[in-house]
């Protein structure tokens, strides 16, 4: 059953100012599943009526999900709530003959949920214009046969990133338990003054020429044309998405090996994420070359960098201003497993090379260019930007480590999720989420969402350096 939530929304809400720390581009539909084990509290705490009421409560205090963006003449961008918004959220619920045990035995595979109609269709992977009727928030709850539940949620919103998505789900759960009083900091825009001196009359074409090398923009092509231009011409049926797991203990051992290798100079250090990026990059690039998906040669390796830390911005809040910190790796760096310490050091050095000044200029360019495109009437300006490293015609591989996202915090009164699933369609771009919480409620593994062409995936599965520390959780 589907419920349109429009009639249950407030007639007015506080308008919110979207500030310069919010990044407007590079956002896409964000689908996710959260799975709940059988519990007697599901019937009482996760009933359709109670979830609908608490979702209404959560939405009343979070108009950010329901607002519209307006680019003003002075290039400021505001976000206002309007109950007439056609993109109103939806809430659906159903029952299925699929059991929790069957789901668990298949590694909570996303495709199994699809076959049982537990998800909602992702239109085409890109955010549509606000005039379309695609809801900004879509929720579907499936009650499993014999107990247990699956909550599917997907947002269609430029400023609502993955962190805000899972923070909202956790906030909804607090409302469901009667504790949702104050909106968490993760869902609040924060203000800063790093871009107060943007030249209001700057020529956009001139700014585009000064764009950071990691980011590209093209207003002369349609978004669909850009997508075709930066995507290898391969059949979708040949793409194999999988979820792999690595324990935090094994990752710590790899980090210790890097530290003991003698590769690091005095005062140098590497993080666990740097080591994981090096390992993934080595194995994925090696698999692609051994399978002849890409020719033998050097690779661009990148780690997604949250710009808030080096810029001194609050580390939590709406929007994740990120950049892909790139470095060059020779074929030798990726083909030889013993070069892992050298590659991890190179990744660390590339991250450190992104100075606050460079990132501040990059953010200024992004916002000035975005505002200029919107002012000039370019439709869906956020779909005209892309990260150069995500062009799959190039030999590029990298990692986005999202270890701190509160993916398992949504306890509606029947326990926390025992597993979560999302979807990563982009080949050679690996997204890392925390694994399920262990006995101490702290995750002891990381889940890596890896999508490769079939020959490369076969080669990855045959790589002893990969299989020695990474375990297949499920295929798509």
Coordinates of C-alpha atoms in Angstrom, one line a residue:
X1 CA 0.0 0.0 0.0
X2 CA 1.3 3.5 -0.9
X3 CA 0.6 6.6 1.1
X4 CA 1.3 10.0 -0.3
X5 CA 2.5 12.1 2.7
X6 CA 1.5 15.4 1.3
X7 CA -1.7 15.8 3.3
X8 CA 0.2 15.2 6.6
X9 CA 2.8 17.9 6.1
X10 CA 2.7 21.3 7.8
X11 CA 1.2 24.2 5.9
X12 CA 4.4 26.2 6.5
X13 CA 7.9 25.6 7.8
X14 CA 11.0 27.6 8.6
X15 CA 13.0 28.4 5.4
X16 CA 16.6 27.4 5.6
X17 CA 19.6 29.1 4.1
X18 CA 21.9 26.7 2.3
X19 CA 25.4 28.0 2.9
X20 CA 28.7 27.8 1.2
X21 CA 29.8 24.6 2.8
X22 CA 27.0 22.7 1.0
X23 CA 28.0 21.1 -2.3
X24 CA 25.3 21.0 -4.8
X25 CA 26.7 18.8 -7.5
X26 CA 27.6 15.1 -7.8
X27 CA 24.5 13.9 -5.9
X28 CA 22.5 11.0 -7.2
X29 CA 19.6 8.9 -6.1
X30 CA 20.6 7.2 -2.9
X31 CA 19.0 3.8 -2.4
X32 CA 19.5 1.7 0.7
X33 CA 18.1 -1.3 2.6
X34 CA 18.2 -1.8 6.3
X35 CA 17.3 -5.3 7.5
X36 CA 15.8 -6.2 10.9
X37 CA 15.9 -9.6 12.6
X38 CA 12.6 -11.2 13.8
X39 CA 11.5 -9.6 17.0
X40 CA 8.2 -9.5 18.9
X41 CA 8.6 -5.7 18.9
X42 CA 8.2 -5.4 15.2
X43 CA 4.5 -5.8 15.3
X44 CA 4.1 -3.1 18.0
X45 CA 6.9 -0.7 17.2
X46 CA 7.2 -1.0 13.5
X47 CA 3.6 -1.3 12.5
X48 CA 2.5 0.7 9.4
X49 CA 0.4 3.2 11.5
X50 CA 3.2 3.9 14.0
X51 CA 5.9 4.2 11.3
X52 CA 3.7 6.6 9.3
X53 CA 3.0 8.8 12.3
X54 CA 6.7 9.0 13.3
X55 CA 7.7 9.7 9.7
X56 CA 5.3 12.6 9.7
X57 CA 6.9 13.9 12.9
X58 CA 10.4 13.6 11.5
X59 CA 9.4 15.3 8.2
X60 CA 7.7 18.2 10.1
X61 CA 11.0 19.1 11.7
X62 CA 13.1 18.5 8.6
X63 CA 11.8 20.6 5.8
X64 CA 15.2 20.3 4.0
X65 CA 13.9 17.2 2.3
X66 CA 10.9 19.1 0.9
X67 CA 12.3 22.4 -0.2
X68 CA 13.2 24.0 -3.4
X69 CA 16.4 25.8 -4.4
X70 CA 16.4 29.3 -5.6
X71 CA 19.4 31.1 -7.1
X72 CA 19.0 34.8 -6.5
X73 CA 20.4 37.7 -8.6
X74 CA 23.2 38.2 -6.1
X75 CA 24.2 34.5 -6.5
X76 CA 23.0 33.6 -3.0
X77 CA 21.1 30.3 -2.9
X78 CA 18.2 29.8 -0.6
X79 CA 16.1 26.8 0.3
X80 CA 12.5 27.3 1.0
X81 CA 9.7 24.9 2.0
X82 CA 6.5 24.9 0.0
X83 CA 3.6 22.5 0.8
X84 CA 2.6 22.7 -2.9
X85 CA 5.9 20.9 -3.9
X86 CA 4.9 18.2 -6.4
X87 CA 7.8 16.0 -5.2
X88 CA 6.2 15.0 -1.9
X89 CA 7.5 12.0 0.0
X90 CA 5.8 8.6 -0.2
X91 CA 5.5 5.8 2.3
X92 CA 4.7 2.2 1.2
X93 CA 4.4 -1.1 3.1
X94 CA 3.8 -4.7 2.1
X95 CA 4.2 -8.3 3.2
X96 CA 6.2 -11.0 1.4
X97 CA 6.7 -14.7 1.5
X98 CA 10.4 -14.3 1.7
X99 CA 11.8 -15.2 5.1
X100 CA 14.6 -13.6 7.1
X101 CA 16.6 -16.8 7.0
X102 CA 16.4 -16.9 3.2
X103 CA 17.6 -13.4 3.0
X104 CA 20.5 -14.1 5.4
X105 CA 21.6 -17.2 3.5
X106 CA 21.9 -15.2 0.4
X107 CA 24.0 -12.5 2.0
X108 CA 21.0 -10.0 1.9
X109 CA 21.6 -9.7 -1.8
X110 CA 20.1 -6.6 -3.3
X111 CA 18.9 -8.5 -6.4
X112 CA 17.0 -11.0 -4.2
X113 CA 15.1 -8.0 -2.7
X114 CA 14.4 -6.7 -6.2
X115 CA 12.9 -10.0 -7.2
X116 CA 10.5 -9.8 -4.3
X117 CA 9.6 -6.2 -5.2
X118 CA 11.0 -4.9 -1.9
X119 CA 12.8 -1.9 -3.5
X120 CA 11.7 1.0 -5.6
X121 CA 12.9 1.6 -9.1
X122 CA 15.9 3.9 -9.6
X123 CA 14.8 6.0 -12.6
X124 CA 18.2 6.3 -14.3
X125 CA 20.7 7.1 -11.6
X126 CA 20.6 10.9 -12.0
X127 CA 18.6 13.5 -10.2
X128 CA 15.7 14.9 -12.2
X129 CA 14.5 18.5 -12.3
X130 CA 12.3 19.5 -9.5
X131 CA 9.3 19.9 -11.8
X132 CA 9.2 16.1 -12.3
X133 CA 6.9 14.1 -10.0
X134 CA 9.6 11.8 -8.6
X135 CA 9.3 12.1 -4.8
X136 CA 12.2 13.6 -2.9
X137 CA 11.9 10.8 -0.3
X138 CA 10.6 7.3 -0.9
X139 CA 10.2 4.7 1.8
X140 CA 9.0 1.2 1.5
X141 CA 8.7 -1.3 4.5
X142 CA 8.5 -5.0 3.8
X143 CA 7.4 -7.4 6.5
X144 CA 9.1 -10.8 6.1
X145 CA 7.3 -14.1 6.4
X146 CA 7.8 -15.5 9.9
X147 CA 9.2 -12.2 11.3
X148 CA 11.7 -9.6 10.5
X149 CA 11.4 -6.5 8.3
X150 CA 13.3 -4.6 5.6
X151 CA 13.2 -0.8 5.3
X152 CA 14.0 0.6 1.9
X153 CA 14.6 4.3 1.5
X154 CA 15.8 6.5 -1.3
X155 CA 16.2 10.2 -1.6
X156 CA 16.1 12.4 -4.7
X157 CA 17.7 15.6 -3.5
X158 CA 20.9 17.5 -4.5
X159 CA 21.8 18.5 -0.9
X160 CA 20.9 15.3 0.9
X161 CA 24.0 13.2 0.8
X162 CA 24.6 9.7 2.1
X163 CA 25.5 10.9 5.6
X164 CA 22.3 13.0 5.8
X165 CA 20.3 10.1 4.4
X166 CA 21.2 7.7 7.2
X167 CA 21.1 10.4 9.8
X168 CA 17.5 11.1 8.8
X169 CA 16.6 7.4 9.1
X170 CA 18.2 7.4 12.6
X171 CA 16.2 10.5 13.5
X172 CA 13.0 9.0 12.2
X173 CA 13.7 6.0 14.4
X174 CA 14.1 8.3 17.4
X175 CA 10.8 9.9 16.6
X176 CA 9.3 6.5 16.4
X177 CA 10.5 5.8 19.9
X178 CA 9.2 9.2 21.2
X179 CA 12.7 10.7 21.4
X180 CA 12.8 12.9 18.3
X181 CA 12.8 16.4 19.8
X182 CA 15.7 18.3 18.4
X183 CA 16.9 17.9 14.9
X184 CA 20.4 16.3 14.9
X185 CA 23.4 18.4 13.8
X186 CA 23.8 16.1 10.8
X187 CA 20.7 17.4 9.3
X188 CA 21.3 21.1 9.9
X189 CA 23.1 23.4 7.4
X190 CA 26.0 25.2 9.0
X191 CA 27.2 28.7 8.2
X192 CA 30.7 29.8 7.3
X193 CA 32.3 32.8 5.6
X194 CA 35.0 31.2 3.5
X195 CA 33.4 32.5 0.3
X196 CA 32.4 36.0 1.2
X197 CA 34.6 37.6 -1.5
X198 CA 33.2 35.8 -4.6
X199 CA 33.4 38.1 -7.6
X200 CA 29.7 38.7 -8.5
X201 CA 30.6 39.8 -12.1
X202 CA 33.2 37.1 -12.8
X203 CA 33.0 35.6 -16.3
X204 CA 31.9 32.0 -16.0
X205 CA 33.9 30.8 -19.0
X206 CA 37.0 32.4 -17.5
X207 CA 36.3 30.6 -14.2
X208 CA 35.8 27.4 -16.0
X209 CA 39.3 27.7 -17.5
X210 CA 40.6 28.0 -13.9
X211 CA 38.8 24.9 -12.7
X212 CA 40.5 22.3 -10.6
X213 CA 42.0 19.5 -12.7
X214 CA 39.9 17.0 -10.7
X215 CA 36.5 18.4 -11.7
X216 CA 35.0 19.0 -15.2
X217 CA 32.0 21.0 -16.3
X218 CA 30.3 21.3 -19.7
X219 CA 27.1 23.3 -20.3
X220 CA 27.1 22.7 -24.0
X221 CA 26.1 19.0 -23.8
X222 CA 23.0 17.4 -22.4
X223 CA 23.5 15.4 -19.2
X224 CA 22.8 12.2 -21.1
X225 CA 25.5 13.1 -23.6
X226 CA 28.0 13.8 -20.8
X227 CA 27.1 10.4 -19.3
X228 CA 27.8 8.7 -22.6
X229 CA 31.0 10.6 -23.1
X230 CA 32.5 9.5 -19.8
X231 CA 31.3 5.9 -19.7
X232 CA 32.9 2.9 -21.5
X233 CA 30.6 1.4 -24.1
X234 CA 30.0 -2.0 -22.4
X235 CA 26.8 -3.9 -21.9
X236 CA 25.2 -3.4 -18.5
X237 CA 24.8 -7.2 -18.3
X238 CA 28.6 -7.5 -18.2
X239 CA 28.9 -5.4 -15.1
X240 CA 29.2 -7.5 -11.9
X241 CA 28.5 -5.7 -8.6
X242 CA 29.6 -7.5 -5.4
X243 CA 30.0 -6.7 -1.7
X244 CA 33.2 -7.8 0.0
X245 CA 34.2 -7.7 3.6
X246 CA 37.5 -7.0 5.3
X247 CA 37.9 -7.2 9.1
X248 CA 39.3 -4.2 10.9
X249 CA 41.8 -6.6 12.5
X250 CA 43.2 -7.6 9.1
X251 CA 43.3 -4.0 7.9
X252 CA 45.2 -3.1 11.1
X253 CA 47.7 -5.8 10.3
X254 CA 48.2 -4.4 6.8
X255 CA 48.8 -1.0 8.2
X256 CA 51.4 -2.4 10.6
X257 CA 53.1 -4.0 7.6
X258 CA 53.2 -0.7 5.8
X259 CA 54.6 1.1 8.9
X260 CA 57.3 -1.6 9.4
X261 CA 58.3 -1.7 5.7
X262 CA 60.8 1.1 5.9
X263 CA 59.0 3.0 3.1
X264 CA 57.8 5.8 5.3
X265 CA 60.3 8.6 6.0
X266 CA 60.8 10.4 9.4
X267 CA 57.6 12.0 10.5
X268 CA 55.5 10.4 7.8
X269 CA 52.4 8.4 8.5
X270 CA 49.5 6.6 6.8
X271 CA 45.9 6.1 7.9
X272 CA 44.0 2.9 7.7
X273 CA 41.9 4.4 4.9
X274 CA 45.1 5.2 2.9
X275 CA 46.2 1.5 3.3
X276 CA 42.8 0.3 2.3
X277 CA 42.8 2.6 -0.8
X278 CA 46.2 1.3 -1.8
X279 CA 45.1 -2.4 -1.4
X280 CA 41.8 -1.9 -3.3
X281 CA 43.5 0.1 -6.1
X282 CA 46.3 -2.4 -6.5
X283 CA 43.9 -5.4 -6.7
X284 CA 41.3 -3.7 -8.9
X285 CA 43.8 -2.3 -11.4
X286 CA 45.7 -5.5 -11.5
X287 CA 42.5 -7.5 -12.2
X288 CA 41.5 -5.1 -15.0
X289 CA 44.9 -5.5 -16.7
X290 CA 45.2 -9.2 -16.2
X291 CA 41.7 -9.6 -17.7
X292 CA 42.7 -7.3 -20.6
X293 CA 39.7 -5.0 -19.8
X294 CA 42.3 -2.1 -19.8
X295 CA 45.6 -2.0 -21.4
X296 CA 48.8 -2.4 -19.4
X297 CA 50.0 1.0 -18.2
X298 CA 50.0 3.5 -15.3
X299 CA 46.8 4.3 -13.4
X300 CA 45.3 7.3 -11.7
X301 CA 44.6 6.3 -8.1
X302 CA 42.3 8.5 -5.9
X303 CA 40.9 8.6 -2.4
X304 CA 37.8 10.7 -1.8
X305 CA 38.6 13.6 0.5
X306 CA 36.1 15.4 2.7
X307 CA 37.1 19.0 2.3
X308 CA 35.6 20.0 5.7
X309 CA 38.5 18.9 7.8
X310 CA 41.3 20.8 6.0
X311 CA 39.1 23.8 5.6
X312 CA 38.3 23.9 9.4
X313 CA 34.6 23.4 8.8
X314 CA 32.3 21.5 11.1
X315 CA 32.7 17.8 10.4
X316 CA 29.0 17.1 10.6
X317 CA 26.1 18.7 8.9
X318 CA 24.2 18.8 5.6
X319 CA 26.2 18.1 2.5
X320 CA 29.6 16.6 2.0
X321 CA 32.0 18.8 0.0
X322 CA 34.4 16.3 -1.4
X323 CA 37.2 16.1 -4.0
X324 CA 39.0 13.1 -5.3
X325 CA 42.6 13.3 -4.2
X326 CA 44.5 11.9 -7.2
X327 CA 47.9 10.5 -7.6
X328 CA 49.7 8.7 -10.4
X329 CA 50.7 5.1 -10.0
X330 CA 52.9 3.2 -12.4
X331 CA 52.0 -0.3 -13.6
X332 CA 54.7 -1.5 -11.3
X333 CA 53.0 0.0 -8.3
X334 CA 49.8 -1.9 -9.0
X335 CA 51.1 -5.1 -10.4
X336 CA 53.6 -5.9 -7.6
X337 CA 52.0 -6.7 -4.2
X338 CA 55.2 -5.8 -2.4
X339 CA 54.8 -2.2 -3.6
X340 CA 51.7 -1.8 -1.4
X341 CA 53.6 0.3 1.2
X342 CA 54.9 2.6 -1.5
X343 CA 51.4 3.1 -3.0
X344 CA 49.9 3.7 0.5
X345 CA 52.6 6.4 1.1
X346 CA 51.8 7.9 -2.3
X347 CA 48.1 8.0 -1.5
X348 CA 48.8 9.7 1.9
X349 CA 51.1 12.3 0.2
X350 CA 48.4 13.1 -2.4
X351 CA 45.8 13.7 0.3
X352 CA 48.3 16.0 2.2
X353 CA 49.0 17.9 -1.0
X354 CA 45.4 19.3 -1.0
X355 CA 46.1 22.5 0.9
X356 CA 43.2 24.6 2.4
X357 CA 44.0 27.3 -0.2
X358 CA 43.6 24.9 -3.1
X359 CA 40.4 23.4 -1.6
X360 CA 39.0 26.9 -0.9
X361 CA 39.6 27.9 -4.4
X362 CA 38.0 24.7 -5.7
X363 CA 34.9 25.3 -3.6
X364 CA 34.7 28.9 -4.8
X365 CA 35.0 27.9 -8.4
X366 CA 32.3 25.2 -8.0
X367 CA 29.8 27.5 -6.3
X368 CA 30.5 30.4 -8.7
X369 CA 30.2 28.2 -11.7
X370 CA 27.1 26.5 -10.4
X371 CA 25.4 29.8 -9.7
X372 CA 26.4 31.1 -13.1
X373 CA 24.9 28.1 -14.9
X374 CA 21.7 28.4 -12.9
X375 CA 21.5 32.1 -13.5
X376 CA 22.0 31.6 -17.3
X377 CA 19.1 29.1 -17.4
X378 CA 21.0 25.9 -17.7
X379 CA 18.6 23.1 -16.9
X380 CA 19.7 20.8 -14.0
X381 CA 23.1 22.5 -13.5
X382 CA 24.4 19.8 -11.1
X383 CA 24.2 17.2 -13.9
X384 CA 26.8 19.2 -15.9
X385 CA 29.6 18.6 -13.5
X386 CA 31.7 15.4 -13.1
X387 CA 34.8 14.2 -11.4
X388 CA 37.4 13.5 -14.1
X389 CA 38.6 10.3 -12.3
X390 CA 35.2 8.8 -12.8
X391 CA 35.6 8.7 -16.5
X392 CA 35.6 5.0 -17.1
X393 CA 37.4 5.4 -20.5
X394 CA 40.5 6.1 -18.4
X395 CA 42.6 3.8 -16.2
X396 CA 41.4 5.2 -12.9
X397 CA 40.6 3.5 -9.7
X398 CA 39.8 4.8 -6.3
X399 CA 37.9 4.6 -3.0
X400 CA 35.4 6.6 -1.1
X401 CA 35.7 5.6 2.6
X402 CA 32.4 6.3 4.4
X403 CA 33.3 4.5 7.6
X404 CA 31.6 7.0 9.9
X405 CA 28.2 7.1 8.3
X406 CA 25.5 6.1 10.9
X407 CA 24.2 3.3 8.7
X408 CA 23.2 1.0 11.6
X409 CA 21.8 3.6 14.0
X410 CA 18.1 3.4 13.0
X411 CA 16.6 1.4 15.9
X412 CA 12.8 1.7 15.7
X413 CA 12.3 -0.2 18.9
X414 CA 12.9 -3.7 17.6
X415 CA 16.7 -3.5 17.6
X416 CA 19.3 -2.0 15.3
X417 CA 19.6 -3.3 11.7
X418 CA 21.6 -6.5 11.4
X419 CA 22.6 -5.7 7.9
X420 CA 22.4 -2.8 5.4
X421 CA 22.7 -2.7 1.7
X422 CA 23.2 0.0 -0.9
X423 CA 24.1 0.0 -4.6
X424 CA 27.2 1.2 -6.4
X425 CA 26.9 1.1 -10.2
X426 CA 30.2 2.8 -11.0
X427 CA 33.0 0.5 -12.1
X428 CA 36.4 0.9 -10.5
X429 CA 35.0 3.3 -7.9
X430 CA 34.8 1.4 -4.6
X431 CA 32.6 2.6 -1.8
X432 CA 33.4 1.5 1.7
X433 CA 30.7 1.3 4.4
X434 CA 31.0 0.1 8.0
X435 CA 30.0 -3.6 8.4
X436 CA 27.3 -4.7 10.8
X437 CA 27.9 -4.0 14.5
X438 CA 29.7 -6.7 16.4
X439 CA 29.0 -8.0 19.9
X440 CA 30.1 -4.7 21.4
X441 CA 27.9 -2.6 19.1
X442 CA 31.0 -1.4 17.3
X443 CA 31.7 -2.5 13.7
X444 CA 34.5 -5.0 13.3
X445 CA 34.5 -5.1 9.5
X446 CA 34.2 -2.9 6.5
X447 CA 32.0 -3.7 3.5
X448 CA 33.4 -2.8 0.1
X449 CA 31.0 -2.2 -2.8
X450 CA 32.9 -3.3 -5.9
X451 CA 31.6 -3.2 -9.5
X452 CA 33.7 -4.5 -12.3
X453 CA 33.3 -5.9 -15.8
X454 CA 32.9 -9.7 -15.6
X455 CA 36.4 -10.7 -16.7
X456 CA 38.0 -8.2 -14.2
X457 CA 35.8 -9.5 -11.4
X458 CA 36.8 -13.1 -12.2
X459 CA 40.5 -12.0 -12.1
X460 CA 39.9 -10.2 -8.8
X461 CA 38.4 -13.4 -7.3
X462 CA 41.5 -15.3 -8.4
X463 CA 44.0 -12.8 -6.9
X464 CA 45.5 -14.3 -3.7
X465 CA 46.4 -10.9 -2.3
X466 CA 42.7 -10.0 -2.4
X467 CA 41.2 -13.3 -1.2
X468 CA 43.7 -13.5 1.7
X469 CA 42.0 -10.6 3.4
X470 CA 38.7 -10.0 1.6
X471 CA 35.6 -12.2 1.8
X472 CA 32.7 -12.2 -0.6
X473 CA 29.5 -11.2 1.3
X474 CA 27.1 -11.3 -1.6
X475 CA 26.8 -10.6 -5.3
X476 CA 24.3 -8.0 -6.4

